[in-house]
Amino acid sequence: LNTIMGFARLAEDSPDMDSAALPPAVLKDLRHIYDNAEHLLRVINDLLDLSRAEIDELDLYPEMIDTRPFLEQVFHSIADAAVSAGQVAWQLALPERLPMLQADPLRMRQILPNLLNNAQKFTGAGEIVLGAEVAPPSLHVWVQDTGAGIPADQQERIFEPFVTADRADRRPEGIGLGLSVTRRLVALHHGSMRLESQPGQGSIFHVYLPLPSLS
């Protein structure tokens, strides 16, 4: 997959043999190849992380993170690439200042995109919001959407491996690893997650991460 992604990116960035730009249709196909390979790579990494978690070998390498710019960067990496045809508004709800956070930046780049991608998957129109606030002794981060919502009897099951939310109007999407891995990663940070959702009214995934002590 890394080879496929590398050659797709190289071809996309390079002119053809006549030094002319590649046709738009070819560029679109290359982007499609790259995006799908990237998706498969995320699935493989989730499977590996789930396996490591089962034997308590999922490690963290925490460091101090400048929270607000970090959240902005992760948000735009998903929102700017989202294909929403103008039907979904992506919003940031961040205060001007947020405290530093001690966390593994690589794992945080799994937690937040998993939640944002999950919101995008089930939101055909409306809005998706990434927000944060200080809620001592935690940093409260949430992802809110106006999508299909999740019935009460499924709200705990969707955190189990290989379980996806049932939808009467469409086939299940994904293989049901993202939320399971996300909750495990949050727990490794000594944090917690909870879900608020009602069918037809959207969902809010709340993440609470401990703030570093003054020492």
PDB file of C-alpha atoms in Angstrom:
ATOM      1  CA  LEU A   1       0.000   0.000   0.000  1.00  0.00           C
ATOM      2  CA  ASN A   2       2.835   2.399   0.749  1.00  0.00           C
ATOM      3  CA  THR A   3       4.270   1.614  -2.698  1.00  0.00           C
ATOM      4  CA  ILE A   4       0.902   2.214  -4.366  1.00  0.00           C
ATOM      5  CA  MET A   5       0.452   5.487  -2.486  1.00  0.00           C
ATOM      6  CA  GLY A   6       4.011   6.577  -3.297  1.00  0.00           C
ATOM      7  CA  PHE A   7       3.692   5.990  -7.036  1.00  0.00           C
ATOM      8  CA  ALA A   8       0.196   7.534  -7.135  1.00  0.00           C
ATOM      9  CA  ARG A   9       1.495  10.686  -5.415  1.00  0.00           C
ATOM     10  CA  LEU A  10       4.574  10.756  -7.665  1.00  0.00           C
ATOM     11  CA  ALA A  11       2.456  10.459 -10.807  1.00  0.00           C
ATOM     12  CA  GLU A  12       0.044  13.109  -9.549  1.00  0.00           C
ATOM     13  CA  ASP A  13       2.857  15.565  -8.847  1.00  0.00           C
ATOM     14  CA  SER A  14       4.823  14.884 -12.069  1.00  0.00           C
ATOM     15  CA  PRO A  15       4.037  16.021 -15.601  1.00  0.00           C
ATOM     16  CA  ASP A  16       3.652  13.485 -18.390  1.00  0.00           C
ATOM     17  CA  MET A  17       6.401  12.634 -20.875  1.00  0.00           C
ATOM     18  CA  ASP A  18       5.621  15.693 -22.995  1.00  0.00           C
ATOM     19  CA  SER A  19       6.023  17.958 -19.935  1.00  0.00           C
ATOM     20  CA  ALA A  20       2.325  18.833 -20.094  1.00  0.00           C
ATOM     21  CA  ALA A  21      -0.066  18.660 -17.196  1.00  0.00           C
ATOM     22  CA  LEU A  22      -1.943  15.410 -16.750  1.00  0.00           C
ATOM     23  CA  PRO A  23      -5.594  15.421 -17.896  1.00  0.00           C
ATOM     24  CA  PRO A  24      -8.107  16.176 -15.116  1.00  0.00           C
ATOM     25  CA  ALA A  25      -9.656  12.695 -15.465  1.00  0.00           C
ATOM     26  CA  VAL A  26      -6.272  11.054 -14.858  1.00  0.00           C
ATOM     27  CA  LEU A  27      -5.589  13.274 -11.849  1.00  0.00           C
ATOM     28  CA  LYS A  28      -9.015  12.360 -10.464  1.00  0.00           C
ATOM     29  CA  ASP A  29      -8.244   8.649 -10.861  1.00  0.00           C
ATOM     30  CA  LEU A  30      -4.852   9.037  -9.176  1.00  0.00           C
ATOM     31  CA  ARG A  31      -6.485  10.856  -6.255  1.00  0.00           C
ATOM     32  CA  HIS A  32      -9.058   8.061  -6.033  1.00  0.00           C
ATOM     33  CA  ILE A  33      -6.274   5.445  -5.933  1.00  0.00           C
ATOM     34  CA  TYR A  34      -4.408   7.371  -3.240  1.00  0.00           C
ATOM     35  CA  ASP A  35      -7.473   8.012  -1.065  1.00  0.00           C
ATOM     36  CA  ASN A  36      -8.588   4.377  -1.131  1.00  0.00           C
ATOM     37  CA  ALA A  37      -5.097   3.081  -0.413  1.00  0.00           C
ATOM     38  CA  GLU A  38      -4.907   5.496   2.513  1.00  0.00           C
ATOM     39  CA  HIS A  39      -8.254   4.196   3.782  1.00  0.00           C
ATOM     40  CA  LEU A  40      -7.034   0.585   3.586  1.00  0.00           C
ATOM     41  CA  LEU A  41      -3.868   1.561   5.441  1.00  0.00           C
ATOM     42  CA  ARG A  42      -5.974   3.045   8.259  1.00  0.00           C
ATOM     43  CA  VAL A  43      -7.986  -0.197   8.446  1.00  0.00           C
ATOM     44  CA  ILE A  44      -4.796  -2.257   8.696  1.00  0.00           C
ATOM     45  CA  ASN A  45      -3.390   0.026  11.388  1.00  0.00           C
ATOM     46  CA  ASP A  46      -6.655  -0.219  13.349  1.00  0.00           C
ATOM     47  CA  LEU A  47      -6.502  -4.021  13.145  1.00  0.00           C
ATOM     48  CA  LEU A  48      -2.913  -4.014  14.372  1.00  0.00           C
ATOM     49  CA  ASP A  49      -3.739  -1.618  17.210  1.00  0.00           C
ATOM     50  CA  LEU A  50      -6.722  -3.744  18.238  1.00  0.00           C
ATOM     51  CA  SER A  51      -4.470  -6.807  18.335  1.00  0.00           C
ATOM     52  CA  ARG A  52      -1.865  -4.958  20.399  1.00  0.00           C
ATOM     53  CA  ALA A  53      -4.551  -3.737  22.791  1.00  0.00           C
ATOM     54  CA  GLU A  54      -5.779  -7.304  23.356  1.00  0.00           C
ATOM     55  CA  ILE A  55      -2.348  -8.277  24.727  1.00  0.00           C
ATOM     56  CA  ASP A  56      -1.733  -4.948  26.517  1.00  0.00           C
ATOM     57  CA  GLU A  57       1.025  -3.963  24.084  1.00  0.00           C
ATOM     58  CA  LEU A  58      -0.498  -0.732  22.828  1.00  0.00           C
ATOM     59  CA  ASP A  59       2.022   1.893  23.918  1.00  0.00           C
ATOM     60  CA  LEU A  60       1.836   5.662  24.240  1.00  0.00           C
ATOM     61  CA  TYR A  61       4.618   8.191  23.777  1.00  0.00           C
ATOM     62  CA  PRO A  62       3.157  11.341  25.342  1.00  0.00           C
ATOM     63  CA  GLU A  63       4.537  14.807  24.895  1.00  0.00           C
ATOM     64  CA  MET A  64       3.294  18.322  25.508  1.00  0.00           C
ATOM     65  CA  ILE A  65       0.911  19.438  22.748  1.00  0.00           C
ATOM     66  CA  ASP A  66      -0.093  23.012  21.969  1.00  0.00           C
ATOM     67  CA  THR A  67      -3.771  22.108  21.980  1.00  0.00           C
ATOM     68  CA  ARG A  68      -5.528  24.744  19.900  1.00  0.00           C
ATOM     69  CA  PRO A  69      -3.253  24.687  16.822  1.00  0.00           C
ATOM     70  CA  PHE A  70      -3.143  20.894  17.046  1.00  0.00           C
ATOM     71  CA  LEU A  71      -6.944  20.608  16.984  1.00  0.00           C
ATOM     72  CA  GLU A  72      -7.149  23.119  14.131  1.00  0.00           C
ATOM     73  CA  GLN A  73      -4.612  21.176  12.058  1.00  0.00           C
ATOM     74  CA  VAL A  74      -6.330  17.816  12.581  1.00  0.00           C
ATOM     75  CA  PHE A  75      -9.743  19.339  11.847  1.00  0.00           C
ATOM     76  CA  HIS A  76      -8.645  20.942   8.565  1.00  0.00           C
ATOM     77  CA  SER A  77      -6.867  17.772   7.435  1.00  0.00           C
ATOM     78  CA  ILE A  78     -10.300  16.103   7.393  1.00  0.00           C
ATOM     79  CA  ALA A  79     -12.671  18.983   6.672  1.00  0.00           C
ATOM     80  CA  ASP A  80     -10.703  20.465   3.761  1.00  0.00           C
ATOM     81  CA  ALA A  81     -10.622  17.100   1.989  1.00  0.00           C
ATOM     82  CA  ALA A  82     -14.271  16.229   2.671  1.00  0.00           C
ATOM     83  CA  VAL A  83     -16.471  15.810  -0.373  1.00  0.00           C
ATOM     84  CA  SER A  84     -19.740  17.267   0.854  1.00  0.00           C
ATOM     85  CA  ALA A  85     -21.060  19.071  -2.247  1.00  0.00           C
ATOM     86  CA  GLY A  86     -21.914  22.002  -0.009  1.00  0.00           C
ATOM     87  CA  GLN A  87     -24.461  20.019   2.012  1.00  0.00           C
ATOM     88  CA  VAL A  88     -22.364  19.643   5.171  1.00  0.00           C
ATOM     89  CA  ALA A  89     -20.898  22.631   7.008  1.00  0.00           C
ATOM     90  CA  TRP A  90     -17.723  21.884   8.974  1.00  0.00           C
ATOM     91  CA  GLN A  91     -17.315  24.069  12.065  1.00  0.00           C
ATOM     92  CA  LEU A  92     -14.677  24.643  14.739  1.00  0.00           C
ATOM     93  CA  ALA A  93     -15.864  25.668  18.211  1.00  0.00           C
ATOM     94  CA  LEU A  94     -12.675  26.491  20.089  1.00  0.00           C
ATOM     95  CA  PRO A  95     -11.959  29.210  22.656  1.00  0.00           C
ATOM     96  CA  GLU A  96      -9.148  31.650  21.953  1.00  0.00           C
ATOM     97  CA  ARG A  97      -6.873  29.890  24.420  1.00  0.00           C
ATOM     98  CA  LEU A  98      -6.603  26.277  25.516  1.00  0.00           C
ATOM     99  CA  PRO A  99      -4.105  24.774  27.966  1.00  0.00           C
ATOM    100  CA  MET A 100      -1.304  22.487  26.892  1.00  0.00           C
ATOM    101  CA  LEU A 101      -2.141  18.807  26.791  1.00  0.00           C
ATOM    102  CA  GLN A 102       0.130  15.889  27.595  1.00  0.00           C
ATOM    103  CA  ALA A 103      -0.736  13.212  25.051  1.00  0.00           C
ATOM    104  CA  ASP A 104       0.653  11.040  22.287  1.00  0.00           C
ATOM    105  CA  PRO A 105       0.263  13.179  19.137  1.00  0.00           C
ATOM    106  CA  LEU A 106       0.244  10.128  16.854  1.00  0.00           C
ATOM    107  CA  ARG A 107      -2.573   8.522  18.845  1.00  0.00           C
ATOM    108  CA  MET A 108      -4.476  11.797  19.007  1.00  0.00           C
ATOM    109  CA  ARG A 109      -4.284  11.845  15.215  1.00  0.00           C
ATOM    110  CA  GLN A 110      -6.123   8.532  15.330  1.00  0.00           C
ATOM    111  CA  ILE A 111      -8.725   9.506  17.924  1.00  0.00           C
ATOM    112  CA  LEU A 112      -9.904  12.755  16.353  1.00  0.00           C
ATOM    113  CA  PRO A 113      -9.964  11.684  12.678  1.00  0.00           C
ATOM    114  CA  ASN A 114     -11.806   8.491  13.650  1.00  0.00           C
ATOM    115  CA  LEU A 115     -14.540  10.586  15.269  1.00  0.00           C
ATOM    116  CA  LEU A 116     -14.653  13.138  12.444  1.00  0.00           C
ATOM    117  CA  ASN A 117     -14.731  10.444   9.745  1.00  0.00           C
ATOM    118  CA  ASN A 118     -17.453   8.629  11.648  1.00  0.00           C
ATOM    119  CA  ALA A 119     -19.516  11.839  11.757  1.00  0.00           C
ATOM    120  CA  GLN A 120     -18.977  12.404   8.035  1.00  0.00           C
ATOM    121  CA  LYS A 121     -20.059   8.846   7.235  1.00  0.00           C
ATOM    122  CA  PHE A 122     -23.494   9.334   8.795  1.00  0.00           C
ATOM    123  CA  THR A 123     -24.121  13.006   7.971  1.00  0.00           C
ATOM    124  CA  GLY A 124     -25.496  13.641   4.500  1.00  0.00           C
ATOM    125  CA  ALA A 125     -26.523  17.225   5.247  1.00  0.00           C
ATOM    126  CA  GLY A 126     -26.299  19.673   8.126  1.00  0.00           C
ATOM    127  CA  GLU A 127     -23.110  20.270  10.078  1.00  0.00           C
ATOM    128  CA  ILE A 128     -20.176  18.620  11.821  1.00  0.00           C
ATOM    129  CA  VAL A 129     -18.531  20.446  14.719  1.00  0.00           C
ATOM    130  CA  LEU A 130     -15.240  19.871  16.513  1.00  0.00           C
ATOM    131  CA  GLY A 131     -15.268  21.695  19.835  1.00  0.00           C
ATOM    132  CA  ALA A 132     -13.198  21.910  23.002  1.00  0.00           C
ATOM    133  CA  GLU A 133     -13.376  23.513  26.423  1.00  0.00           C
ATOM    134  CA  VAL A 134     -11.671  23.311  29.772  1.00  0.00           C
ATOM    135  CA  ALA A 135     -13.696  21.228  32.233  1.00  0.00           C
ATOM    136  CA  PRO A 136     -11.324  20.746  35.207  1.00  0.00           C
ATOM    137  CA  PRO A 137      -9.665  18.386  35.752  1.00  0.00           C
ATOM    138  CA  SER A 138     -10.123  17.510  32.081  1.00  0.00           C
ATOM    139  CA  LEU A 139      -9.993  18.908  28.611  1.00  0.00           C
ATOM    140  CA  HIS A 140     -13.388  18.244  27.074  1.00  0.00           C
ATOM    141  CA  VAL A 141     -13.272  17.640  23.321  1.00  0.00           C
ATOM    142  CA  TRP A 142     -16.371  16.773  21.352  1.00  0.00           C
ATOM    143  CA  VAL A 143     -17.456  15.937  17.813  1.00  0.00           C
ATOM    144  CA  GLN A 144     -21.080  16.773  17.062  1.00  0.00           C
ATOM    145  CA  ASP A 145     -23.042  15.983  13.934  1.00  0.00           C
ATOM    146  CA  THR A 146     -26.586  16.377  12.642  1.00  0.00           C
ATOM    147  CA  GLY A 147     -26.627  12.942  11.037  1.00  0.00           C
ATOM    148  CA  ALA A 148     -28.768   9.850  11.407  1.00  0.00           C
ATOM    149  CA  GLY A 149     -28.215   9.369  15.136  1.00  0.00           C
ATOM    150  CA  ILE A 150     -27.852   6.064  16.981  1.00  0.00           C
ATOM    151  CA  PRO A 151     -30.666   4.184  18.747  1.00  0.00           C
ATOM    152  CA  ALA A 152     -30.233   3.737  22.495  1.00  0.00           C
ATOM    153  CA  ASP A 153     -29.925  -0.036  22.221  1.00  0.00           C
ATOM    154  CA  GLN A 154     -26.920   0.309  19.891  1.00  0.00           C
ATOM    155  CA  GLN A 155     -25.027   3.064  21.690  1.00  0.00           C
ATOM    156  CA  GLU A 156     -22.821   0.708  23.684  1.00  0.00           C
ATOM    157  CA  ARG A 157     -22.519  -1.957  21.008  1.00  0.00           C
ATOM    158  CA  ILE A 158     -20.939   0.388  18.447  1.00  0.00           C
ATOM    159  CA  PHE A 159     -17.802   0.516  20.625  1.00  0.00           C
ATOM    160  CA  GLU A 160     -17.351  -3.236  20.246  1.00  0.00           C
ATOM    161  CA  PRO A 161     -14.949  -4.501  17.547  1.00  0.00           C
ATOM    162  CA  PHE A 162     -16.512  -5.273  14.159  1.00  0.00           C
ATOM    163  CA  VAL A 163     -19.892  -3.739  15.063  1.00  0.00           C
ATOM    164  CA  THR A 164     -21.397  -0.987  12.899  1.00  0.00           C
ATOM    165  CA  ALA A 165     -24.562   1.012  13.443  1.00  0.00           C
ATOM    166  CA  ASP A 166     -27.614  -0.495  11.754  1.00  0.00           C
ATOM    167  CA  ARG A 167     -29.289   1.684   9.132  1.00  0.00           C
ATOM    168  CA  ALA A 168     -32.569   0.694   7.537  1.00  0.00           C
ATOM    169  CA  ASP A 169     -31.886   2.793   4.442  1.00  0.00           C
ATOM    170  CA  ARG A 170     -28.345   1.645   3.627  1.00  0.00           C
ATOM    171  CA  ARG A 171     -25.848  -1.149   3.980  1.00  0.00           C
ATOM    172  CA  PRO A 172     -23.403  -1.041   6.919  1.00  0.00           C
ATOM    173  CA  GLU A 173     -20.261   0.966   6.172  1.00  0.00           C
ATOM    174  CA  GLY A 174     -16.760   0.124   7.318  1.00  0.00           C
ATOM    175  CA  ILE A 175     -15.735  -2.855   9.420  1.00  0.00           C
ATOM    176  CA  GLY A 176     -16.481  -1.409  12.835  1.00  0.00           C
ATOM    177  CA  LEU A 177     -12.998  -0.840  14.258  1.00  0.00           C
ATOM    178  CA  GLY A 178     -12.633   2.940  14.488  1.00  0.00           C
ATOM    179  CA  LEU A 179     -14.738   3.584  17.593  1.00  0.00           C
ATOM    180  CA  SER A 180     -13.422   0.505  19.404  1.00  0.00           C
ATOM    181  CA  VAL A 181      -9.816   1.563  18.863  1.00  0.00           C
ATOM    182  CA  THR A 182     -10.680   5.163  19.708  1.00  0.00           C
ATOM    183  CA  ARG A 183     -12.142   4.278  23.103  1.00  0.00           C
ATOM    184  CA  ARG A 184      -9.133   2.119  23.929  1.00  0.00           C
ATOM    185  CA  LEU A 185      -6.745   4.927  23.010  1.00  0.00           C
ATOM    186  CA  VAL A 186      -8.684   7.418  25.124  1.00  0.00           C
ATOM    187  CA  ALA A 187      -8.578   4.993  28.058  1.00  0.00           C
ATOM    188  CA  LEU A 188      -4.802   4.621  27.633  1.00  0.00           C
ATOM    189  CA  HIS A 189      -4.583   8.392  28.096  1.00  0.00           C
ATOM    190  CA  HIS A 190      -6.496   7.900  31.386  1.00  0.00           C
ATOM    191  CA  GLY A 191      -9.464   9.628  29.781  1.00  0.00           C
ATOM    192  CA  SER A 192     -13.056   8.668  29.139  1.00  0.00           C
ATOM    193  CA  MET A 193     -15.664   8.798  26.361  1.00  0.00           C
ATOM    194  CA  ARG A 194     -19.413   9.087  26.329  1.00  0.00           C
ATOM    195  CA  LEU A 195     -22.036   9.349  23.633  1.00  0.00           C
ATOM    196  CA  GLU A 196     -25.200  11.403  23.325  1.00  0.00           C
ATOM    197  CA  SER A 197     -27.434  10.509  20.409  1.00  0.00           C
ATOM    198  CA  GLN A 198     -31.017  10.306  19.252  1.00  0.00           C
ATOM    199  CA  PRO A 199     -32.198   8.824  15.948  1.00  0.00           C
ATOM    200  CA  GLY A 200     -32.810  11.554  13.414  1.00  0.00           C
ATOM    201  CA  GLN A 201     -31.161  14.228  15.585  1.00  0.00           C
ATOM    202  CA  GLY A 202     -27.474  13.421  15.298  1.00  0.00           C
ATOM    203  CA  SER A 203     -24.779  12.437  17.768  1.00  0.00           C
ATOM    204  CA  ILE A 204     -22.188  13.977  20.079  1.00  0.00           C
ATOM    205  CA  PHE A 205     -19.089  12.011  21.018  1.00  0.00           C
ATOM    206  CA  HIS A 206     -17.539  13.486  24.169  1.00  0.00           C
ATOM    207  CA  VAL A 207     -13.875  12.854  25.019  1.00  0.00           C
ATOM    208  CA  TYR A 208     -12.423  13.821  28.392  1.00  0.00           C
ATOM    209  CA  LEU A 209      -8.636  13.901  28.649  1.00  0.00           C
ATOM    210  CA  PRO A 210      -6.830  14.727  31.909  1.00  0.00           C
ATOM    211  CA  LEU A 211      -5.050  18.049  32.003  1.00  0.00           C
ATOM    212  CA  PRO A 212      -1.404  17.954  33.080  1.00  0.00           C
ATOM    213  CA  SER A 213      -0.725  18.773  36.720  1.00  0.00           C
ATOM    214  CA  LEU A 214       0.940  22.053  37.663  1.00  0.00           C
ATOM    215  CA  SER A 215       4.069  20.161  38.622  1.00  0.00           C
TER     216      SER A 215
END
